[in-house]
Amino acid sequence: MNSIFAELPVSIFEVMSRLAREHDAVNLGQGFPDDPGPEDVRRRAAEAVVDGWNQYPSSLGLPELRHAVAAHYKHWQDLSLDPETEIMITSGATEAIAGALLALIEPGDEVVLFQPLYDAYLPLVRRAGGVPRIVKLEPPHWRFTEEMLAQAFTPKTRVVMFNNPLNPAGTVYPREDLELLARFCEKFDAIAICDEVWEHVVFDGRRHVPLLGLPQMRERCVKIGSAGKIFSLTGWKVGFVCAAPSILRVLAKAHQFITFTTPPNLQAAVAYGLGKADDYFETMRRDLQRSRDRFAAGLKGLGFPVLEAQSTYFINVDLKPLGLNEDDESFCKRLVTEHKVAAIPVSAFCADEPLRSVVRFCFAKRDATLDLALERIAGALKHTG
Ligand code: GLN
């Protein structure tokens, strides 16, 4: 069997969700909202299942969805994308990432990644034959510097895997950081695979800037988005890939032999949803921001050092100053088994020199869910105190 996959642990999200079910815990581990998602979008999907086309759509995706993605990114990010040659629909962002890595890497090519890294990246890079070069980001700001990039990029660099906003840190990278990364991509002739699934889930009036929007990156970027995050429908697995025609053409070859296409009814509903008025997106952000603030205040009240969450469904705490005498993994294990709250140890997002004191909580939940979790987390502190 292939040793990369044979030796992999089960994904931390699956492990934690399973433990949460077994222990009847509040699941703040795997990132999904407990809100059912916009009813009009779900109804569109239901109607499309009953009355619509249920045979294979085009491998690139329903034309109406590709046009909707182009219009959506024009409106929100001022990008001009040709829906015929620069946009493809995938079965979720993870498929898009896998396909992009398979399509862009030759064995031995180096791939620059940023740690903490989403757990799918490293095995997919390795399986595609890529050699990882990891930039280690540190709390509280998780920013990268010119020196850090200079150490990671080499003449063998072919691809940069860039997650912005960054899960689990919740960092939204400002334009100056993108300019810095772009300079390295240009100098080393690298393509950036930009996982931007959190692009709409940004707080405090921040705006997400897509790397592909920088003129010098227009021809060397793969921008990946996800309906799951935009509409709080994480199980739908409808992703979008945007890239210049010369790149997209090759990505489409990978996609045609991974999933070939994506359920047409979900695509139709997403096409409808992307055209929703600005108010929907603003309300979604405002509601999530309110949940973030409620949960952050609760954690601070318990004495946790809470790291800033500029984006995503997640907030991180640093256990170090609490003197608990346990690392992130043992804390999360104890929290779920003894106190019935599931969270994610951030060391699961690390390859080299893991951070061992940061724990991620998903705050995309109803008030009652968050309050119950806080009550139980308080018990976990008393226990050791
Ligand atoms: N993106 C989700 C998270 O970070 C997990 C998705 C998954 O379980 N594969 O929690």
Short mmCIF file of C-alpha atoms and ligand atoms in Angstrom, two decimals:
data_model
loop_
_atom_site.label_atom_id
_atom_site.label_comp_id
_atom_site.label_asym_id
_atom_site.label_seq_id
_atom_site.Cartn_x
_atom_site.Cartn_y
_atom_site.Cartn_z
CA MET A 1 0.00 0.00 0.00
CA ASN A 2 1.07 3.56 -0.39
CA SER A 3 3.10 4.38 2.71
CA ILE A 4 2.02 8.03 2.88
CA PHE A 5 -1.62 7.11 3.34
CA ALA A 6 -1.04 3.82 5.19
CA GLU A 7 0.84 5.65 7.92
CA LEU A 8 -1.53 8.59 8.27
CA PRO A 9 -3.61 8.97 11.40
CA VAL A 10 -7.38 9.42 11.05
CA SER A 11 -8.12 13.14 10.51
CA ILE A 12 -8.39 15.03 13.80
CA PHE A 13 -11.83 16.33 12.73
CA GLU A 14 -13.17 12.81 12.36
CA VAL A 15 -11.50 11.68 15.59
CA MET A 16 -12.93 14.56 17.59
CA SER A 17 -16.43 14.35 16.11
CA ARG A 18 -16.46 10.63 16.90
CA LEU A 19 -15.34 11.27 20.50
CA ALA A 20 -17.95 14.01 20.78
CA ARG A 21 -20.68 11.56 19.76
CA GLU A 22 -19.40 8.85 22.10
CA HIS A 23 -19.25 11.21 25.09
CA ASP A 24 -22.35 13.21 24.22
CA ALA A 25 -20.16 16.30 24.13
CA VAL A 26 -20.75 19.80 22.80
CA ASN A 27 -18.83 19.60 19.54
CA LEU A 28 -16.69 22.71 19.10
CA GLY A 29 -14.07 20.66 17.26
CA GLN A 30 -14.83 20.11 13.57
CA GLY A 31 -15.86 23.45 12.08
CA PHE A 32 -19.54 23.47 11.22
CA PRO A 33 -22.37 25.77 12.31
CA ASP A 34 -25.36 24.41 14.20
CA ASP A 35 -27.59 26.71 12.18
CA PRO A 36 -29.19 24.78 9.30
CA GLY A 37 -28.15 27.32 6.63
CA PRO A 38 -30.29 29.65 4.50
CA GLU A 39 -33.68 28.09 3.84
CA ASP A 40 -34.13 29.65 0.39
CA VAL A 41 -30.85 28.10 -0.80
CA ARG A 42 -31.80 24.70 0.63
CA ARG A 43 -35.23 24.90 -1.02
CA ARG A 44 -33.60 25.66 -4.37
CA ALA A 45 -31.55 22.49 -3.99
CA ALA A 46 -34.64 20.47 -3.09
CA GLU A 47 -36.55 21.85 -6.08
CA ALA A 48 -33.62 21.10 -8.35
CA VAL A 49 -33.56 17.49 -7.12
CA VAL A 50 -37.29 17.04 -7.79
CA ASP A 51 -37.75 19.08 -10.95
CA GLY A 52 -34.28 19.68 -12.30
CA TRP A 53 -31.55 17.97 -14.25
CA ASN A 54 -30.11 15.00 -12.35
CA GLN A 55 -27.73 13.62 -14.95
CA TYR A 56 -24.07 14.51 -15.41
CA PRO A 57 -23.52 18.21 -15.73
CA SER A 58 -20.54 19.52 -17.68
CA SER A 59 -17.27 18.50 -16.05
CA LEU A 60 -16.33 22.16 -15.60
CA GLY A 61 -19.60 22.81 -13.79
CA LEU A 62 -23.05 24.18 -14.61
CA PRO A 63 -22.64 27.23 -16.86
CA GLU A 64 -25.10 29.13 -14.65
CA LEU A 65 -22.92 28.50 -11.62
CA ARG A 66 -19.70 29.46 -13.41
CA HIS A 67 -21.35 32.72 -14.47
CA ALA A 68 -22.63 33.27 -10.93
CA VAL A 69 -19.12 32.75 -9.51
CA ALA A 70 -17.69 35.28 -11.98
CA ALA A 71 -20.38 37.84 -11.12
CA HIS A 72 -19.95 37.21 -7.40
CA TYR A 73 -16.18 37.76 -7.44
CA LYS A 74 -16.59 40.82 -9.66
CA HIS A 75 -18.99 42.29 -7.15
CA TRP A 76 -17.16 41.37 -3.95
CA GLN A 77 -13.50 41.30 -4.95
CA ASP A 78 -13.39 43.28 -8.20
CA LEU A 79 -11.96 40.31 -10.12
CA SER A 80 -12.62 39.94 -13.83
CA LEU A 81 -12.85 36.22 -14.56
CA ASP A 82 -14.03 34.56 -17.76
CA PRO A 83 -16.66 31.98 -16.72
CA GLU A 84 -15.92 29.87 -19.81
CA THR A 85 -12.16 29.52 -19.45
CA GLU A 86 -11.20 30.61 -15.94
CA ILE A 87 -13.72 28.98 -13.58
CA MET A 88 -14.34 25.35 -12.70
CA ILE A 89 -16.65 23.78 -10.10
CA THR A 90 -15.34 20.97 -7.89
CA SER A 91 -16.75 18.70 -5.21
CA GLY A 92 -15.54 20.89 -2.39
CA ALA A 93 -12.36 22.86 -1.87
CA THR A 94 -10.42 19.77 -0.76
CA GLU A 95 -10.97 18.18 -4.17
CA ALA A 96 -9.84 21.43 -5.78
CA ILE A 97 -6.66 21.43 -3.68
CA ALA A 98 -5.92 17.77 -4.41
CA GLY A 99 -6.51 18.30 -8.13
CA ALA A 100 -4.37 21.43 -8.24
CA LEU A 101 -1.46 19.70 -6.50
CA LEU A 102 -1.71 16.66 -8.80
CA ALA A 103 -1.91 18.89 -11.85
CA LEU A 104 0.88 21.31 -11.00
CA ILE A 105 3.62 19.28 -9.31
CA GLU A 106 6.24 17.07 -10.89
CA PRO A 107 7.93 14.63 -8.48
CA GLY A 108 10.77 16.44 -6.71
CA ASP A 109 9.26 19.91 -7.04
CA GLU A 110 9.29 21.90 -3.83
CA VAL A 111 6.12 23.23 -2.30
CA VAL A 112 6.15 26.06 0.24
CA LEU A 113 3.54 25.66 2.98
CA PHE A 114 2.68 27.71 6.05
CA GLN A 115 2.33 26.09 9.47
CA PRO A 116 -0.16 25.73 11.12
CA LEU A 117 -1.36 23.93 8.02
CA TYR A 118 -4.73 22.43 7.25
CA ASP A 119 -4.37 18.69 7.77
CA ALA A 120 -5.05 17.70 4.14
CA TYR A 121 -2.21 19.74 2.62
CA LEU A 122 0.87 17.81 3.60
CA PRO A 123 -0.23 14.28 2.65
CA LEU A 124 -1.61 15.57 -0.65
CA VAL A 125 1.63 17.42 -1.44
CA ARG A 126 3.69 14.34 -0.59
CA ARG A 127 1.45 11.97 -2.55
CA ALA A 128 1.77 14.25 -5.56
CA GLY A 129 5.55 13.89 -5.28
CA GLY A 130 6.12 17.36 -3.85
CA VAL A 131 8.83 18.12 -1.32
CA PRO A 132 7.42 20.30 1.47
CA ARG A 133 9.26 23.42 2.64
CA ILE A 134 7.49 24.70 5.71
CA VAL A 135 7.31 28.29 6.95
CA LYS A 136 6.55 28.20 10.67
CA LEU A 137 4.17 30.90 11.78
CA GLU A 138 3.87 31.81 15.42
CA PRO A 139 1.13 33.23 17.60
CA PRO A 140 -0.10 35.79 18.35
CA HIS A 141 0.10 37.33 14.83
CA TRP A 142 0.93 34.36 12.59
CA ARG A 143 2.53 36.72 10.02
CA PHE A 144 5.48 35.81 7.79
CA THR A 145 8.55 37.87 7.08
CA GLU A 146 10.90 38.27 4.15
CA GLU A 147 13.55 36.23 6.03
CA MET A 148 11.11 33.36 6.57
CA LEU A 149 10.20 33.26 2.88
CA ALA A 150 13.85 33.57 1.86
CA GLN A 151 14.60 30.40 3.84
CA ALA A 152 11.75 28.44 2.28
CA PHE A 153 11.92 29.38 -1.41
CA THR A 154 14.59 27.79 -3.60
CA PRO A 155 15.05 27.42 -7.36
CA LYS A 156 13.11 24.14 -7.05
CA THR A 157 10.00 25.86 -5.65
CA ARG A 158 7.12 25.20 -7.98
CA VAL A 159 4.05 25.79 -5.83
CA VAL A 160 3.09 27.78 -2.74
CA MET A 161 0.11 26.54 -0.76
CA PHE A 162 -1.41 29.62 0.83
CA ASN A 163 -4.46 29.58 3.08
CA ASN A 164 -5.87 33.07 3.52
CA PRO A 165 -7.73 33.70 5.79
CA LEU A 166 -5.78 31.10 7.73
CA ASN A 167 -7.47 28.15 9.44
CA PRO A 168 -6.93 27.59 12.40
CA ALA A 169 -5.36 30.98 13.25
CA GLY A 170 -8.12 33.17 11.82
CA THR A 171 -5.55 35.59 10.35
CA VAL A 172 -6.54 37.77 7.40
CA TYR A 173 -3.34 38.67 5.54
CA PRO A 174 -3.07 42.33 4.60
CA ARG A 175 -2.08 43.52 1.13
CA GLU A 176 1.53 44.20 2.15
CA ASP A 177 2.00 40.52 3.09
CA LEU A 178 0.46 39.46 -0.22
CA GLU A 179 2.83 41.80 -2.07
CA LEU A 180 5.76 40.20 -0.25
CA LEU A 181 4.61 36.68 -1.13
CA ALA A 182 3.98 37.76 -4.73
CA ARG A 183 7.56 39.04 -5.02
CA PHE A 184 8.84 35.58 -4.07
CA CYS A 185 6.43 33.80 -6.43
CA GLU A 186 7.62 36.00 -9.28
CA LYS A 187 11.30 35.68 -8.43
CA PHE A 188 11.13 31.89 -8.21
CA ASP A 189 8.50 31.42 -10.93
CA ALA A 190 6.10 29.66 -8.57
CA ILE A 191 2.33 29.22 -8.75
CA ALA A 192 0.27 29.97 -5.63
CA ILE A 193 -2.61 27.65 -4.75
CA CYS A 194 -4.79 29.95 -2.66
CA ASP A 195 -7.24 28.25 -0.35
CA GLU A 196 -9.60 31.16 0.27
CA VAL A 197 -12.60 29.26 1.58
CA TRP A 198 -12.93 31.71 4.50
CA GLU A 199 -12.99 34.79 2.24
CA HIS A 200 -16.51 35.84 3.30
CA VAL A 201 -16.17 34.95 6.97
CA VAL A 202 -14.12 38.00 8.03
CA PHE A 203 -14.83 40.28 10.97
CA ASP A 204 -14.45 43.80 12.34
CA GLY A 205 -14.95 45.41 8.94
CA ARG A 206 -11.92 43.67 7.40
CA ARG A 207 -11.88 42.89 3.66
CA HIS A 208 -10.33 39.79 2.20
CA VAL A 209 -7.84 40.56 -0.58
CA PRO A 210 -7.42 37.70 -3.07
CA LEU A 211 -3.80 37.09 -4.13
CA LEU A 212 -5.03 36.55 -7.70
CA GLY A 213 -6.21 40.16 -7.68
CA LEU A 214 -2.61 41.41 -7.60
CA PRO A 215 -1.77 42.12 -11.26
CA GLN A 216 1.58 40.33 -11.03
CA MET A 217 -0.22 37.19 -9.69
CA ARG A 218 -3.07 37.08 -12.22
CA GLU A 219 -1.34 34.42 -14.31
CA ARG A 220 0.26 32.47 -11.46
CA CYS A 221 -2.59 31.84 -9.00
CA VAL A 222 -5.20 29.17 -8.40
CA LYS A 223 -7.95 30.70 -6.29
CA ILE A 224 -10.16 28.22 -4.44
CA GLY A 225 -13.49 29.06 -2.79
CA SER A 226 -16.26 27.04 -1.15
CA ALA A 227 -20.03 27.33 -1.00
CA GLY A 228 -19.94 25.34 2.24
CA LYS A 229 -18.35 28.22 4.11
CA ILE A 230 -20.22 31.00 2.30
CA PHE A 231 -23.64 29.52 3.07
CA SER A 232 -22.90 27.66 6.31
CA LEU A 233 -23.65 24.39 4.47
CA THR A 234 -20.39 22.58 5.06
CA GLY A 235 -21.66 19.18 3.95
CA TRP A 236 -22.52 20.33 0.45
CA LYS A 237 -18.98 20.13 -0.86
CA VAL A 238 -19.31 22.56 -3.75
CA GLY A 239 -16.02 24.33 -4.48
CA PHE A 240 -14.91 26.83 -7.11
CA VAL A 241 -11.53 27.10 -8.78
CA CYS A 242 -10.41 30.24 -10.60
CA ALA A 243 -7.22 30.47 -12.63
CA ALA A 244 -5.86 31.84 -15.89
CA PRO A 245 -6.90 29.65 -18.87
CA SER A 246 -3.46 28.06 -19.32
CA ILE A 247 -3.55 26.81 -15.71
CA LEU A 248 -7.25 25.97 -15.52
CA ARG A 249 -6.98 23.80 -18.62
CA VAL A 250 -4.58 21.50 -16.77
CA LEU A 251 -6.54 21.56 -13.50
CA ALA A 252 -9.60 20.45 -15.48
CA LYS A 253 -7.69 17.33 -16.57
CA ALA A 254 -7.11 16.36 -12.94
CA HIS A 255 -10.73 17.11 -11.99
CA GLN A 256 -12.15 15.00 -14.84
CA PHE A 257 -10.47 11.93 -13.36
CA ILE A 258 -11.08 12.62 -9.68
CA THR A 259 -14.81 13.35 -9.44
CA PHE A 260 -15.51 14.44 -13.05
CA THR A 261 -18.37 16.62 -11.80
CA THR A 262 -20.42 17.78 -8.82
CA PRO A 263 -24.16 17.20 -8.08
CA PRO A 264 -26.09 19.50 -10.44
CA ASN A 265 -28.88 20.28 -7.97
CA LEU A 266 -26.44 21.63 -5.39
CA GLN A 267 -24.68 23.61 -8.11
CA ALA A 268 -27.99 25.19 -9.16
CA ALA A 269 -28.78 26.18 -5.57
CA VAL A 270 -25.32 27.67 -5.06
CA ALA A 271 -25.69 29.66 -8.31
CA TYR A 272 -28.87 31.13 -6.87
CA GLY A 273 -27.24 31.78 -3.47
CA LEU A 274 -24.20 33.60 -4.82
CA GLY A 275 -26.52 36.22 -6.25
CA LYS A 276 -28.12 36.99 -2.89
CA ALA A 277 -28.20 40.63 -1.81
CA ASP A 278 -25.23 42.01 0.15
CA ASP A 279 -27.35 41.96 3.25
CA TYR A 280 -27.22 38.16 3.50
CA PHE A 281 -23.40 38.13 3.58
CA GLU A 282 -23.22 41.06 5.98
CA THR A 283 -25.73 39.49 8.36
CA MET A 284 -23.85 36.19 8.28
CA ARG A 285 -20.64 37.99 9.25
CA ARG A 286 -22.35 40.07 11.92
CA ASP A 287 -24.01 37.03 13.51
CA LEU A 288 -20.78 35.07 13.56
CA GLN A 289 -18.87 38.04 14.94
CA ARG A 290 -21.39 38.28 17.74
CA SER A 291 -20.92 34.59 18.54
CA ARG A 292 -17.15 35.08 18.47
CA ASP A 293 -17.41 37.97 20.92
CA ARG A 294 -19.73 36.08 23.25
CA PHE A 295 -17.50 33.03 23.34
CA ALA A 296 -14.26 35.05 23.58
CA ALA A 297 -15.66 37.00 26.53
CA GLY A 298 -16.62 33.73 28.24
CA LEU A 299 -13.17 32.23 27.70
CA LYS A 300 -11.46 35.39 28.95
CA GLY A 301 -13.71 35.33 31.99
CA LEU A 302 -12.41 31.84 32.74
CA GLY A 303 -8.84 33.15 32.54
CA PHE A 304 -7.85 31.80 29.12
CA PRO A 305 -5.44 33.87 27.07
CA VAL A 306 -7.56 34.25 23.91
CA LEU A 307 -5.82 34.88 20.59
CA GLU A 308 -7.33 37.31 18.11
CA ALA A 309 -9.79 35.78 15.60
CA GLN A 310 -10.08 38.00 12.53
CA SER A 311 -11.83 35.37 10.43
CA THR A 312 -13.11 31.75 10.20
CA TYR A 313 -15.39 29.92 12.66
CA PHE A 314 -12.52 29.49 15.10
CA ILE A 315 -10.98 31.05 18.15
CA ASN A 316 -7.75 29.86 19.74
CA VAL A 317 -6.56 29.88 23.31
CA ASP A 318 -3.04 29.49 24.57
CA LEU A 319 -2.83 27.09 27.51
CA LYS A 320 0.74 27.95 28.42
CA PRO A 321 0.16 30.57 31.12
CA LEU A 322 -2.50 28.42 32.83
CA GLY A 323 0.08 26.05 34.30
CA LEU A 324 -2.10 23.00 33.59
CA ASN A 325 0.86 20.74 33.05
CA GLU A 326 -0.58 19.17 29.94
CA ASP A 327 -0.18 19.77 26.22
CA ASP A 328 -2.95 20.66 23.76
CA GLU A 329 -3.67 17.01 22.93
CA SER A 330 -4.06 15.82 26.50
CA PHE A 331 -6.11 18.89 27.36
CA CYS A 332 -8.48 18.19 24.44
CA LYS A 333 -8.69 14.51 25.32
CA ARG A 334 -9.56 15.32 28.94
CA LEU A 335 -11.95 18.05 27.88
CA VAL A 336 -13.99 15.77 25.66
CA THR A 337 -13.96 12.60 27.79
CA GLU A 338 -14.39 14.15 31.24
CA HIS A 339 -16.09 17.48 30.56
CA LYS A 340 -17.98 16.80 27.34
CA VAL A 341 -16.62 19.55 25.12
CA ALA A 342 -14.77 18.73 21.92
CA ALA A 343 -12.05 21.09 20.63
CA ILE A 344 -9.09 20.72 18.27
CA PRO A 345 -5.44 20.62 19.41
CA VAL A 346 -3.54 22.90 17.03
CA SER A 347 -0.56 20.52 17.04
CA ALA A 348 -2.72 18.50 14.59
CA PHE A 349 -2.05 21.33 12.10
CA CYS A 350 1.71 21.09 12.55
CA ALA A 351 4.40 19.00 10.90
CA ASP A 352 7.64 20.40 12.32
CA GLU A 353 8.17 21.50 15.90
CA PRO A 354 4.46 21.50 16.69
CA LEU A 355 2.92 24.23 18.77
CA ARG A 356 1.80 22.29 21.81
CA SER A 357 -0.21 24.77 23.80
CA VAL A 358 -2.82 26.15 21.40
CA VAL A 359 -6.39 24.83 21.30
CA ARG A 360 -9.01 25.72 18.66
CA PHE A 361 -12.72 26.10 19.43
CA CYS A 362 -15.48 26.52 16.83
CA PHE A 363 -17.77 29.38 17.84
CA ALA A 364 -20.19 29.11 14.91
CA LYS A 365 -22.92 27.89 17.27
CA ARG A 366 -26.08 29.07 18.95
CA ASP A 367 -25.73 31.04 22.19
CA ALA A 368 -27.09 28.17 24.27
CA THR A 369 -24.51 25.78 22.77
CA LEU A 370 -21.66 28.20 23.50
CA ASP A 371 -22.87 28.90 27.03
CA LEU A 372 -23.17 25.22 27.85
CA ALA A 373 -19.66 24.65 26.50
CA LEU A 374 -18.28 27.49 28.63
CA GLU A 375 -19.90 26.07 31.74
CA ARG A 376 -18.27 22.72 31.07
CA ILE A 377 -14.88 24.22 30.18
CA ALA A 378 -14.94 26.02 33.55
CA GLY A 379 -15.18 22.59 35.18
CA ALA A 380 -12.08 21.44 33.30
CA LEU A 381 -10.06 24.26 34.85
CA LYS A 382 -11.32 23.67 38.38
CA HIS A 383 -10.44 20.01 38.08
CA THR A 384 -6.71 20.73 37.86
CA GLY A 385 -6.74 23.90 39.96
N1 GLN B 1 -12.62 22.57 7.63
C1 GLN B 1 -13.12 21.94 8.79
C2 GLN B 1 -12.40 22.44 10.02
O1 GLN B 1 -11.37 23.06 9.94
C3 GLN B 1 -12.99 20.43 8.78
C4 GLN B 1 -13.40 19.74 7.53
C5 GLN B 1 -13.25 18.24 7.65
O2 GLN B 1 -13.63 17.68 8.66
N2 GLN B 1 -12.70 17.63 6.68
O3 GLN B 1 -12.85 22.17 11.09
#
